[in-house]
XYZ file of C-alpha atoms in Angstrom:
785
model
C 77.300 124.349 123.665
C 79.213 127.013 121.722
C 77.834 129.656 119.371
C 78.242 127.526 116.249
C 76.316 124.655 117.855
C 73.504 127.026 118.769
C 73.323 128.600 115.300
C 73.159 125.215 113.575
C 70.566 123.982 116.046
C 68.373 127.060 115.606
C 68.564 126.699 111.814
C 67.262 123.180 112.248
C 64.174 124.480 114.060
C 63.012 126.081 110.838
C 64.347 123.544 108.375
C 63.495 120.163 109.882
C 60.363 121.063 111.762
C 59.914 122.577 115.182
C 59.662 119.254 117.029
C 62.955 117.906 115.707
C 64.555 121.328 115.971
C 63.857 121.800 119.636
C 64.887 118.208 120.338
C 68.205 119.004 118.695
C 68.663 122.142 120.806
C 67.929 120.177 123.983
C 70.266 117.376 122.895
C 73.057 119.881 122.276
C 72.566 121.356 125.741
C 72.597 117.844 127.250
C 75.866 117.054 125.516
C 77.416 120.265 126.730
C 76.324 119.686 130.315
C 77.466 116.060 130.273
C 80.903 117.009 129.011
C 81.240 119.849 131.505
C 80.395 117.493 134.355
C 82.384 114.431 133.266
C 85.453 115.729 131.456
C 88.123 117.331 133.628
C 89.194 120.839 132.721
C 92.735 120.907 131.486
C 93.792 123.639 133.865
C 97.512 124.008 134.411
C 99.658 121.824 132.160
C 103.231 120.674 132.380
C 105.299 120.462 129.185
C 107.633 117.496 128.682
C 110.216 116.450 126.096
C 112.135 113.151 125.974
C 115.349 114.522 127.462
C 118.824 113.116 126.920
C 119.512 109.508 125.923
C 120.598 107.410 128.895
C 120.324 103.729 128.064
C 119.815 101.412 125.087
C 118.438 97.864 125.149
C 118.647 95.831 121.940
C 115.935 93.393 120.950
C 114.540 91.537 117.947
C 114.138 93.929 115.031
C 115.329 96.950 117.019
C 115.117 97.718 120.705
C 114.272 100.279 123.387
C 116.015 103.617 123.903
C 115.501 105.227 127.310
C 115.708 108.983 127.649
C 115.582 111.177 130.717
C 111.787 111.621 130.655
C 110.515 109.017 128.185
C 111.429 105.865 126.316
C 111.250 104.947 122.656
C 110.563 101.477 121.247
C 111.798 100.860 117.673
C 110.852 97.818 115.589
C 111.472 96.816 111.975
C 108.993 94.146 110.842
C 109.606 91.372 108.344
C 107.387 93.136 105.783
C 109.737 96.123 105.828
C 107.457 98.379 107.880
C 109.091 100.454 110.616
C 107.393 101.103 113.973
C 108.263 103.352 116.873
C 106.302 104.225 119.983
C 106.975 106.647 122.823
C 106.288 106.199 126.538
C 106.228 102.410 126.223
C 103.580 102.358 123.467
C 103.694 99.163 121.408
C 102.071 98.200 118.115
C 99.216 96.451 119.940
C 96.407 96.780 120.752
C 95.407 98.607 117.586
C 92.133 98.928 115.707
C 94.077 99.645 112.527
C 96.023 96.407 112.354
C 94.340 93.486 110.624
C 95.719 91.004 113.137
C 98.807 90.620 115.214
C 101.814 92.843 114.658
C 104.155 91.354 112.029
C 107.146 89.477 113.339
C 110.340 91.509 113.823
C 113.056 91.284 111.204
C 115.833 89.231 112.831
C 118.430 90.893 110.610
C 117.659 94.394 111.963
C 119.544 95.331 115.135
C 120.317 98.495 117.066
C 123.828 99.760 116.482
C 125.683 102.965 117.379
C 125.367 105.904 115.006
C 127.219 109.196 114.772
C 127.077 111.946 117.441
C 125.928 109.603 120.186
C 122.837 108.379 118.405
C 121.713 104.882 117.434
C 120.299 103.333 114.296
C 118.559 100.268 112.919
C 119.630 99.290 109.406
C 117.072 97.306 107.389
C 116.763 96.284 103.763
C 114.427 99.109 102.727
C 115.200 101.855 105.240
C 117.482 102.976 108.028
C 115.978 104.401 111.215
C 118.303 106.715 113.129
C 117.571 108.099 116.620
C 119.535 111.063 117.918
C 120.644 111.456 121.526
C 117.816 114.006 122.035
C 115.015 111.891 120.568
C 114.819 112.998 116.938
C 113.987 110.119 114.579
C 115.180 110.011 110.985
C 114.013 107.661 108.236
C 116.663 107.267 105.549
C 116.863 105.437 102.256
C 119.319 102.515 102.000
C 121.657 105.034 100.360
C 121.518 107.329 103.391
C 119.234 110.095 102.055
C 116.878 111.444 104.723
C 113.211 111.011 103.749
C 111.668 112.190 107.006
C 112.942 113.719 110.223
C 110.720 113.607 113.295
C 111.840 116.217 115.820
C 111.695 115.297 119.508
C 108.003 115.227 120.461
C 106.457 117.397 123.141
C 103.708 116.438 125.613
C 101.422 118.721 127.651
C 100.241 116.860 130.727
C 97.489 118.239 133.003
C 98.856 118.734 136.490
C 95.570 117.447 137.891
C 95.701 114.266 135.799
C 94.104 113.206 132.537
C 95.265 112.376 129.023
C 98.238 114.293 127.713
C 98.016 116.109 124.425
C 101.076 116.016 122.239
C 102.712 117.526 119.191
C 104.968 115.857 116.646
C 106.830 118.117 114.238
C 108.335 116.571 111.119
C 110.477 117.680 108.205
C 110.579 116.259 104.674
C 112.522 117.130 101.531
C 112.017 120.556 99.964
C 110.618 118.970 96.805
C 108.215 116.611 98.632
C 104.462 116.582 98.032
C 101.852 115.459 100.567
C 98.901 113.155 99.805
C 96.387 111.157 101.857
C 94.742 112.020 105.190
C 91.644 110.093 104.080
C 89.021 111.462 101.707
C 89.792 115.169 101.420
C 87.878 117.582 99.197
C 91.047 119.584 98.612
C 93.672 117.622 96.791
C 94.638 114.979 95.968
C 97.850 116.933 96.547
C 97.497 118.484 99.989
C 98.779 122.039 99.926
C 99.606 124.315 102.820
C 96.852 124.278 105.406
C 95.442 122.656 108.519
C 93.405 119.445 108.246
C 91.280 118.182 111.091
C 91.341 114.499 112.045
C 87.730 114.182 113.208
C 85.060 112.464 111.120
C 82.445 115.079 110.298
C 78.877 114.493 109.177
C 77.006 116.273 106.393
C 75.598 119.756 106.622
C 78.868 121.660 106.333
C 80.340 123.084 103.111
C 82.154 120.312 101.286
C 83.989 121.968 98.445
C 86.716 124.496 97.873
C 89.123 125.024 100.735
C 86.849 123.918 103.580
C 88.232 120.890 105.410
C 85.271 118.652 106.212
C 85.529 114.906 105.714
C 83.541 111.833 106.698
C 86.606 109.594 106.435
C 89.708 111.055 108.075
C 92.926 109.130 108.602
C 96.249 110.132 110.165
C 97.980 108.697 107.088
C 100.329 110.658 104.844
C 101.798 109.524 101.544
C 104.859 111.689 100.882
C 106.479 111.687 97.427
C 109.895 113.222 96.771
C 112.794 112.817 94.355
C 114.655 110.672 96.873
C 111.785 108.243 97.388
C 108.237 107.639 98.576
C 107.123 106.885 102.101
C 103.844 106.403 103.971
C 103.569 107.465 107.597
C 100.727 106.522 109.948
C 100.341 107.838 113.503
C 98.214 105.194 115.180
C 95.821 107.127 117.393
C 92.107 107.752 116.840
C 91.844 110.879 118.997
C 90.817 114.282 117.704
C 93.631 116.325 116.256
C 94.946 118.378 113.375
C 97.707 118.136 110.805
C 99.269 121.342 109.539
C 101.191 120.923 106.293
C 103.569 123.293 104.574
C 105.367 122.365 101.393
C 109.053 123.202 101.184
C 110.933 125.474 98.826
C 114.130 124.745 96.993
C 116.966 127.259 97.001
C 117.438 127.226 93.220
C 120.834 125.614 93.605
C 121.995 127.881 96.423
C 121.771 125.082 98.965
C 119.367 127.073 101.150
C 116.365 124.776 100.823
C 113.408 125.159 103.122
C 112.175 121.692 104.070
C 108.545 120.727 103.959
C 106.894 120.548 107.369
C 104.160 118.548 109.016
C 102.892 119.390 112.496
C 100.597 116.814 114.091
C 98.701 117.940 117.197
C 96.623 115.346 119.018
C 94.337 115.769 122.035
C 95.393 112.428 123.483
C 96.200 108.819 122.778
C 99.535 107.053 122.341
C 102.301 108.565 120.258
C 103.166 105.668 117.987
C 103.994 105.582 114.328
C 104.422 103.250 111.361
C 106.507 104.124 108.297
C 106.796 102.254 104.985
C 109.441 103.139 102.392
C 109.824 102.200 98.719
C 108.004 102.586 95.434
C 104.306 103.510 95.738
C 103.344 99.934 94.838
C 105.689 98.431 97.426
C 104.559 100.916 100.074
C 100.876 100.056 99.656
C 101.653 96.336 99.534
C 103.290 96.650 102.954
C 100.390 98.847 104.133
C 97.847 96.216 103.066
C 99.808 93.465 104.817
C 99.679 95.577 107.976
C 96.089 96.904 107.960
C 94.384 94.159 105.958
C 93.601 93.224 102.376
C 90.688 95.110 100.801
C 87.381 93.251 100.829
C 86.341 91.930 97.441
C 82.984 93.389 96.350
C 80.514 91.138 94.505
C 80.772 91.483 90.734
C 77.370 93.183 90.418
C 78.616 95.966 92.688
C 80.977 97.090 89.917
C 78.032 98.094 87.727
C 75.689 101.082 87.752
C 74.015 101.934 91.091
C 71.083 104.342 91.273
C 70.074 106.037 94.533
C 66.446 106.560 95.512
C 66.653 108.804 98.543
C 63.670 110.367 100.246
C 60.389 108.616 101.044
C 59.271 106.838 97.867
C 57.452 103.540 97.633
C 57.480 100.315 95.623
C 55.933 101.963 92.589
C 58.595 104.648 92.691
C 61.290 101.955 92.542
C 59.509 100.141 89.707
C 59.213 103.369 87.724
C 62.891 104.126 88.153
C 63.973 100.653 87.018
C 61.530 100.627 84.105
C 62.707 104.079 83.062
C 66.280 102.839 82.767
C 65.290 99.675 80.947
C 62.978 101.381 78.453
C 65.721 103.855 77.537
C 68.460 101.251 77.206
C 70.403 102.420 80.273
C 72.267 99.580 82.021
C 71.332 99.306 85.703
C 72.686 96.861 88.285
C 71.494 98.109 91.685
C 68.985 100.467 93.279
C 69.845 102.019 96.646
C 66.999 102.878 99.004
C 67.778 105.657 101.482
C 66.967 105.591 105.192
C 63.437 106.769 104.390
C 62.414 103.261 103.265
C 62.666 101.953 106.825
C 60.211 102.274 109.696
C 61.729 105.052 111.793
C 60.307 103.545 114.992
C 61.355 99.946 114.378
C 65.048 99.440 113.636
C 65.758 97.118 110.676
C 62.047 96.957 109.822
C 60.911 98.157 106.401
C 57.965 100.567 106.196
C 55.283 98.043 105.200
C 52.770 100.709 104.188
C 54.989 101.915 101.353
C 56.724 98.577 100.677
C 54.068 95.909 101.358
C 55.538 93.303 98.972
C 59.211 94.120 99.038
C 60.455 90.474 98.806
C 58.378 90.002 95.652
C 59.748 93.212 94.162
C 63.328 92.269 95.078
C 62.998 88.851 93.452
C 61.510 90.325 90.270
C 64.334 92.835 90.022
C 67.000 90.211 90.723
C 65.726 88.139 87.798
C 66.226 91.231 85.657
C 69.790 91.673 86.970
C 69.028 94.485 89.434
C 69.813 94.223 93.162
C 68.333 96.234 96.007
C 70.663 97.907 98.497
C 69.353 99.093 101.871
C 70.531 102.106 103.867
C 71.137 101.359 107.544
C 71.691 103.974 110.240
C 73.113 103.231 113.698
C 70.379 105.128 115.564
C 67.714 103.040 117.308
C 64.456 104.778 118.250
C 63.611 104.711 121.951
C 60.252 103.023 121.430
C 59.307 100.487 124.135
C 57.907 97.422 122.438
C 60.330 97.687 119.510
C 62.180 94.372 119.286
C 65.581 95.892 118.649
C 65.259 98.608 121.288
C 63.973 96.204 123.938
C 66.638 93.579 123.194
C 69.366 96.200 123.192
C 68.163 97.667 126.472
C 68.154 94.251 128.126
C 71.604 93.492 126.723
C 73.138 96.801 127.721
C 74.401 97.488 124.213
C 73.707 101.217 123.985
C 76.337 103.894 124.637
C 76.071 105.353 128.172
C 77.356 108.600 129.588
C 79.900 108.850 132.372
C 77.172 108.299 134.969
C 75.979 105.092 133.290
C 72.793 106.560 131.784
C 72.167 105.719 128.137
C 72.879 108.726 125.919
C 70.005 109.939 123.753
C 70.309 111.734 120.428
C 67.822 112.950 117.832
C 66.582 110.777 114.957
C 63.734 110.628 112.478
C 61.337 109.266 115.083
C 62.510 111.513 117.899
C 64.864 110.343 120.644
C 67.336 107.644 119.629
C 70.147 105.653 121.212
C 73.307 104.204 119.698
C 74.939 100.762 119.950
C 78.539 100.646 121.118
C 80.328 99.150 118.103
C 83.632 99.126 119.974
C 82.333 96.078 121.907
C 82.682 92.630 120.287
C 79.453 91.373 121.868
C 77.493 94.339 120.517
C 78.931 93.887 117.035
C 77.902 90.240 116.997
C 74.365 91.142 118.116
C 73.999 93.944 115.567
C 75.442 91.832 112.756
C 72.712 89.246 113.295
C 70.018 91.898 112.809
C 70.811 92.148 109.079
C 68.954 88.854 108.664
C 65.651 90.719 108.655
C 66.576 92.864 105.672
C 68.169 89.946 103.876
C 64.780 88.274 104.226
C 63.217 91.290 102.521
C 65.412 90.638 99.482
C 68.203 93.167 99.945
C 71.564 92.156 98.474
C 73.758 94.863 100.014
C 73.867 97.669 102.561
C 75.109 101.224 102.835
C 75.649 102.838 106.205
C 74.414 106.389 106.531
C 74.690 108.873 109.419
C 77.366 106.585 110.877
C 79.784 109.266 112.168
C 77.357 109.140 114.106
C 75.398 112.273 113.211
C 72.051 113.699 114.233
C 69.396 113.158 111.552
C 67.612 116.373 112.419
C 70.698 118.584 112.230
C 73.191 117.273 109.715
C 76.681 118.193 110.832
C 75.742 118.100 114.514
C 77.669 115.695 116.740
C 75.415 113.132 118.381
C 77.334 111.615 121.258
C 79.013 113.763 123.918
C 82.765 113.434 124.170
C 82.314 112.100 127.684
C 80.164 109.158 126.505
C 81.681 105.839 127.545
C 82.757 103.038 125.194
C 84.079 99.537 125.674
C 86.955 100.064 123.211
C 87.685 96.343 122.926
C 88.001 95.939 126.680
C 90.299 98.914 127.263
C 87.519 101.342 128.152
C 87.472 105.025 127.275
C 85.281 107.857 126.121
C 84.009 109.204 122.829
C 87.087 111.356 122.286
C 88.922 108.145 121.454
C 85.971 106.214 119.990
C 84.462 108.788 117.625
C 86.697 108.184 114.605
C 86.470 104.381 114.886
C 82.711 104.216 115.561
C 81.759 103.717 111.896
C 84.670 101.312 111.449
C 83.124 99.108 114.142
C 79.711 99.313 112.491
C 81.206 98.264 109.136
C 82.956 95.352 110.808
C 79.726 94.307 112.500
C 77.850 94.261 109.189
C 80.611 92.491 107.265
C 81.079 89.735 109.831
C 77.325 89.366 110.330
C 76.697 89.024 106.594
C 79.492 86.503 106.217
C 77.792 84.364 108.851
C 74.289 84.838 107.421
C 75.196 84.354 103.737
C 78.466 82.398 103.791
C 78.450 81.682 100.056
C 78.192 85.328 98.967
C 80.618 88.215 99.245
C 79.122 91.008 101.396
C 78.499 94.437 99.932
C 78.966 97.110 102.607
C 79.409 100.834 102.001
C 80.186 103.204 104.858
C 79.952 106.963 104.710
C 82.416 107.268 107.573
C 85.388 105.178 108.644
C 89.009 105.020 109.683
C 92.185 103.100 108.944
C 91.281 99.512 108.064
C 87.890 100.350 106.518
C 88.955 98.487 103.358
C 88.766 95.168 105.250
C 84.965 95.423 105.354
C 83.982 97.285 102.197
C 84.170 100.711 100.616
C 82.876 104.232 100.844
C 81.577 107.078 98.732
C 82.111 110.804 98.715
C 79.253 111.522 101.118
C 77.067 114.583 100.799
C 78.704 116.618 98.028
C 77.200 119.940 96.975
C 76.176 119.995 93.321
C 78.602 122.218 91.448
C 81.880 122.064 89.591
C 83.784 122.371 92.863
C 81.886 119.313 94.101
C 82.887 117.409 90.977
C 86.559 118.232 91.511
C 86.405 117.387 95.195
C 84.859 113.987 94.392
C 87.882 112.990 92.315
C 90.241 114.263 95.014
C 88.535 112.145 97.677
C 88.629 108.944 95.648
C 92.322 109.381 94.876
C 93.166 110.279 98.478
C 91.297 107.251 99.843
C 93.093 104.960 97.400
C 96.471 106.185 98.655
C 95.297 105.447 102.217
C 94.475 101.831 101.332
C 90.746 102.081 100.463
C 90.516 101.158 96.750
C 86.722 100.751 96.451
C 85.097 104.172 96.497
C 83.215 106.530 94.239
C 81.015 109.581 94.057
C 77.321 110.423 93.863
C 76.844 111.674 90.297
C 75.363 115.151 90.245
C 75.921 115.679 93.961
C 73.462 114.891 96.702
C 72.787 118.502 97.682
C 71.545 121.060 95.168
C 70.771 120.781 91.466
C 73.197 120.060 88.633
C 73.079 121.594 85.186
C 72.812 119.176 82.234
C 76.474 119.759 81.341
C 77.651 119.191 84.913
C 75.572 116.027 85.287
C 77.024 114.541 82.103
C 80.618 115.437 82.969
C 80.116 113.973 86.437
C 78.749 110.764 84.951
C 81.683 110.516 82.545
C 84.111 110.738 85.467
C 82.174 108.359 87.733
C 81.960 105.717 85.010
C 85.736 105.306 85.406
C 85.704 104.981 89.218
C 85.264 101.677 91.085
C 81.866 102.697 92.512
C 79.350 104.337 90.146
C 76.289 105.818 91.898
C 73.856 108.235 90.293
C 71.374 110.680 91.774
C 68.630 111.815 89.428
C 67.654 110.245 86.117
C 69.510 111.192 82.910
C 66.245 111.769 81.012
C 65.404 114.616 83.368
C 68.227 116.615 81.735
C 66.969 116.390 78.165
C 67.319 114.159 75.127
C 70.927 115.136 74.403
C 72.125 114.217 77.888
C 70.100 110.997 77.799
C 71.691 109.826 74.550
C 75.202 110.593 75.756
C 74.557 109.083 79.183
C 73.523 105.840 77.448
C 76.895 105.730 75.656
C 78.720 106.281 78.968
C 76.841 103.544 80.826
C 77.206 101.074 77.943
C 80.959 101.717 77.921
C 81.091 101.141 81.690
C 79.394 97.782 81.199
C 81.895 96.942 78.450
C 84.750 97.638 80.891
C 83.320 95.492 83.714
C 85.855 92.652 83.201
C 88.646 95.205 83.609
C 87.114 96.472 86.872
C 86.818 92.863 88.079
C 90.530 92.459 87.416
C 91.373 95.700 89.230
C 89.499 94.835 92.442
C 91.049 91.346 92.515
C 94.522 92.850 92.083
C 93.757 95.444 94.767
C 92.894 92.636 97.179
C 96.165 90.860 96.469
C 98.526 93.830 96.223
C 96.851 96.776 97.978
C 97.275 98.884 94.811
C 94.359 101.296 94.288
C 92.206 101.059 91.179
C 92.409 104.838 90.719
C 96.036 105.956 90.787
C 97.767 109.318 90.458
C 99.746 109.854 87.269
C 103.012 109.618 89.234
C 102.233 106.070 90.411
C 104.912 104.411 88.266
C 107.216 107.447 88.085
C 107.144 109.309 91.422
C 110.398 111.023 90.516
C 108.635 112.944 87.703
C 107.820 116.310 89.263
C 105.423 117.326 86.507
C 103.315 114.245 87.216
C 103.409 114.861 90.973
C 101.739 118.224 90.432
C 99.032 116.896 88.072
C 95.671 116.573 89.858
C 93.089 116.600 87.066
C 93.759 113.167 85.523
C 94.413 109.669 86.806
C 95.444 106.159 85.881
C 92.775 103.467 85.974
C 94.944 100.480 86.750
C 98.050 100.085 84.608
C 96.311 100.267 81.246
C 94.140 103.383 81.012
C 94.632 107.101 81.618
C 91.457 109.128 82.238
C 91.315 112.917 81.859
C 87.892 114.124 83.056
C 86.529 117.562 82.221
C 86.274 119.486 85.471
C 85.375 122.973 84.240
C 82.227 124.308 82.518
C 82.164 125.057 78.822
C 85.348 123.160 77.961
C 85.562 121.251 74.688
C 89.352 120.806 74.727
C 91.778 120.185 77.556
C 95.467 119.696 78.225
C 96.602 116.271 79.380
C 99.936 115.347 80.945
C 101.105 111.972 79.620
C 103.661 109.798 81.432
C 106.531 108.217 79.557
C 105.648 105.822 76.732
C 103.156 105.654 73.878
C 99.501 106.365 74.570
C 96.502 105.849 72.278
C 93.325 107.901 72.300
C 90.790 105.083 72.723
C 88.298 106.748 70.337
C 90.493 108.042 67.506
C 93.344 105.530 68.099
C 95.810 108.364 67.506
C 99.158 107.723 69.173
C 100.931 110.208 71.460
C 104.455 109.899 72.789
C 105.136 110.759 76.417
C 106.344 112.294 78.534
C 104.487 115.237 77.113
C 101.709 117.727 77.648
C 99.171 117.463 74.841
C 95.967 119.341 74.051
C 93.132 117.080 72.899
C 89.468 117.376 72.027
C 86.987 116.898 74.843
C 83.542 117.355 73.273
C 80.471 117.097 75.452
C 79.967 113.551 74.201
C 83.109 112.171 75.853
C 86.142 112.796 78.008
C 89.674 111.939 76.874
C 90.728 108.392 77.724
C 94.058 106.906 76.672
C 95.350 103.333 76.565
C 98.978 102.458 77.204
C 100.752 100.905 74.219
C 100.992 97.134 74.677
C 98.167 97.071 77.242
C 95.923 94.001 77.469
C 92.466 95.095 78.673
C 89.732 92.517 79.393
C 86.343 93.756 78.154
C 82.889 92.457 77.283
C 82.409 91.708 73.608
C 79.298 92.543 71.650
C 77.832 89.143 72.536
C 78.491 89.701 76.245
C 81.341 87.178 76.353
C 84.796 88.262 77.561
C 87.439 89.284 75.071
C 90.872 90.898 75.200
C 91.339 94.393 73.804
C 95.045 94.692 73.033
C 96.721 97.984 72.157
C 99.646 97.544 69.794
C 103.029 97.976 71.468
C 105.585 100.333 69.996
C 107.828 98.738 67.387
C 110.718 96.904 69.004
C 108.957 96.751 72.372
C 106.636 94.375 74.155
C 103.610 94.928 76.312
C 101.286 92.907 78.450
C 98.784 92.833 81.240
C 97.148 90.845 83.995
C 93.622 89.481 83.732
C 91.541 87.969 86.530
C 88.480 86.106 85.192
C 85.149 86.732 86.890
C 84.518 83.745 89.155
C 81.105 84.965 90.310
C 80.153 86.406 93.673
C 81.486 83.599 95.853
C 84.845 83.072 97.504
C 86.725 81.255 94.755
C 90.130 82.791 94.061
C 90.540 82.771 90.284
C 93.995 82.370 88.840
C 95.709 85.479 87.519
C 96.270 85.203 83.773
C 99.435 86.890 82.466
C 99.568 88.050 78.862
C 102.401 89.329 76.699
C 101.910 91.340 73.499
C 104.674 91.730 70.916
C 105.300 92.321 67.242
C 106.046 89.304 65.093
C 106.745 90.518 61.611
C 103.804 92.648 60.549
C 101.331 91.412 63.130
C 100.847 91.679 66.881
C 100.996 88.374 68.741
C 99.314 87.919 72.133
C 100.350 84.981 74.301
C 99.419 83.748 77.713
C 102.435 82.915 79.861
C 102.425 80.628 82.849
C 104.375 78.035 84.770
C 103.772 75.521 81.960
C 105.067 77.875 79.302
C 103.285 79.875 76.617
C 99.726 79.139 75.488
C 96.893 80.671 73.495
C 94.657 83.325 75.143
C 91.577 81.972 76.882
C 89.218 84.285 74.950
C 89.082 86.159 71.621
C 91.611 88.932 70.979
C 91.010 92.251 69.224
C 94.106 94.347 68.421
C 93.752 98.127 68.237
C 96.148 100.929 67.370
C 97.626 99.166 64.350
C 97.406 102.312 62.209
C 99.723 104.067 64.716
C 98.849 107.530 63.549
C 101.163 109.874 65.417
C 99.903 113.204 66.675
C 101.686 116.391 65.720
C 103.509 117.490 68.851
């Protein structure tokens, strides 16, 4: 137990009550002792590098290159993804992959390269390996996108996992994105980022690197091209990034650098090259298509944390309804459950929960239940007794079940890296389904101690099944919540086969999108928290998790009326909209403007339905950086305060206090202000009004946006294309919350004489739109530039 552990634990003594506080101190000491006894000290280490190339063996899609002190396996898959692994590491087994490794590309073969090296030439990229073990990824035209220097291992002389370092170079003009949901960003500037899922309780804004969802995934954008790189290991580590500098034409460029340091695990890597859309399509084919949320999950969610009761829920719902505020779901925090009986609702405060849930469902409001992985050590509890008999709880190195600290005192944790445990836990959701809950959000799933937020719960020496491979918590920590999400998703699919599961996870890892989404976690109320929320959503989208959002107003601290409204205006344009606090608590002015925001979100629901269906089929995020369609535009690469919502809309939230105007960077093409319908020509930087009542939103000329009409029926909102040009869009009709795959409708908009014509195109030719059409932007008033 180091000094920081002790300080946090002692703070807990005063903040969470003496009983929980001292339990936390004792638990921290137990973790420290367990790790000291079970984990070998590193002691003397021996450094190793690959050495000189000695032998090459060709194979399907690539081959094996043997060096003096290591070997490298290279594979190009049929989906265009490139894999390499050192020391015999292969693509499988992997918790990131959705299934089996893609088949190798039979056209890709190892062939000699210059200076004694070898290369594999594929359709989208060339992989070149030098005689000393450096790996280059080049474009089909031969431009180097990434250069991985020969790796270095440090192996304990007394045995144990080797730590390793991989240094990489990218173009001087390259920009880094990704690494999961980072509060700094979405562009990741110079700094060190830890790859270890961290619970709440630590500062979560500004330059502090603390994240609940970390991923060793980088999206790198440069003039020469875009590539995604993923180092497939779940161990603790850090990434140090430094952007490059160009020599102003002198030729003395300083390349950008990435240094990945991992405490263990295999050194294996996947790389995808191409446009951002093609890269994420290949990424989704590798790690799995995003789960499709039920349609109601795209509406307005309201969080009731703390320890309220049924009347508290009724008052909250009635308050929204009486004030004309659309509401689709109410989330109950962990306080609604019996702390001593896992999966059992507190019947004293919620005696007729099924009746309440059914009443709310008839009014269009679903209940969502928070679930934590901790199980109280209460003999006689059905879940605890069954888990003890089944041996499902995480043990230490000596085989004794590890105990942490929860709301009811000592708790234990299921091992979600074991298929049998996941199946057992997934079946437990039946009890809460019987109480009327329609969805679930996983809290404290890093896992984290309830009594001391930010404290680790399981010692690093704790043992896990790890899908039959066996290992300790150093390898299992980052994938623990991923296993819990999988357990819930698969359990719900079996329990309610006709409904799409709704699962939110605060923590996760690569592949989280297969089971649901996430939110920004505990964000401190403040303007920095607002900015960090947008950064996290954009970063997660570029790592393959399209369904995410933020808690409006922050979950820690108090927002000002202005901040709350600006936060709500941003969140209404994110896939997941969750609010903390009621708008009427901030005064009549905020209430009136919040109503406009929530009504507009409901009007856009058909567009969000389309976006999540397209994300499932293509891997493209709903929230996209401005450079998505033009990564070669350097001005767009550096823009972090606006985003594209799908292909049709550009959203420019207000992220600073007191602002009533803001500058907006527009990509190429014509853009309409959706309120004034004034047209702007891009690429350009324009200054527009941003009164407290709204944030700037622009529609792309020619866009076809599905919306809800005034009568609630779907209609198409079409923005007039520029003269002499055409436009269009994709629409996916809402097929309900089942598993039907609706057909994608393709629309084209064009000028025909003095009117705009909208046609639906398909295999059978051109036909009329399936719903009413409303054309906007016909006045085409141009702004003065």
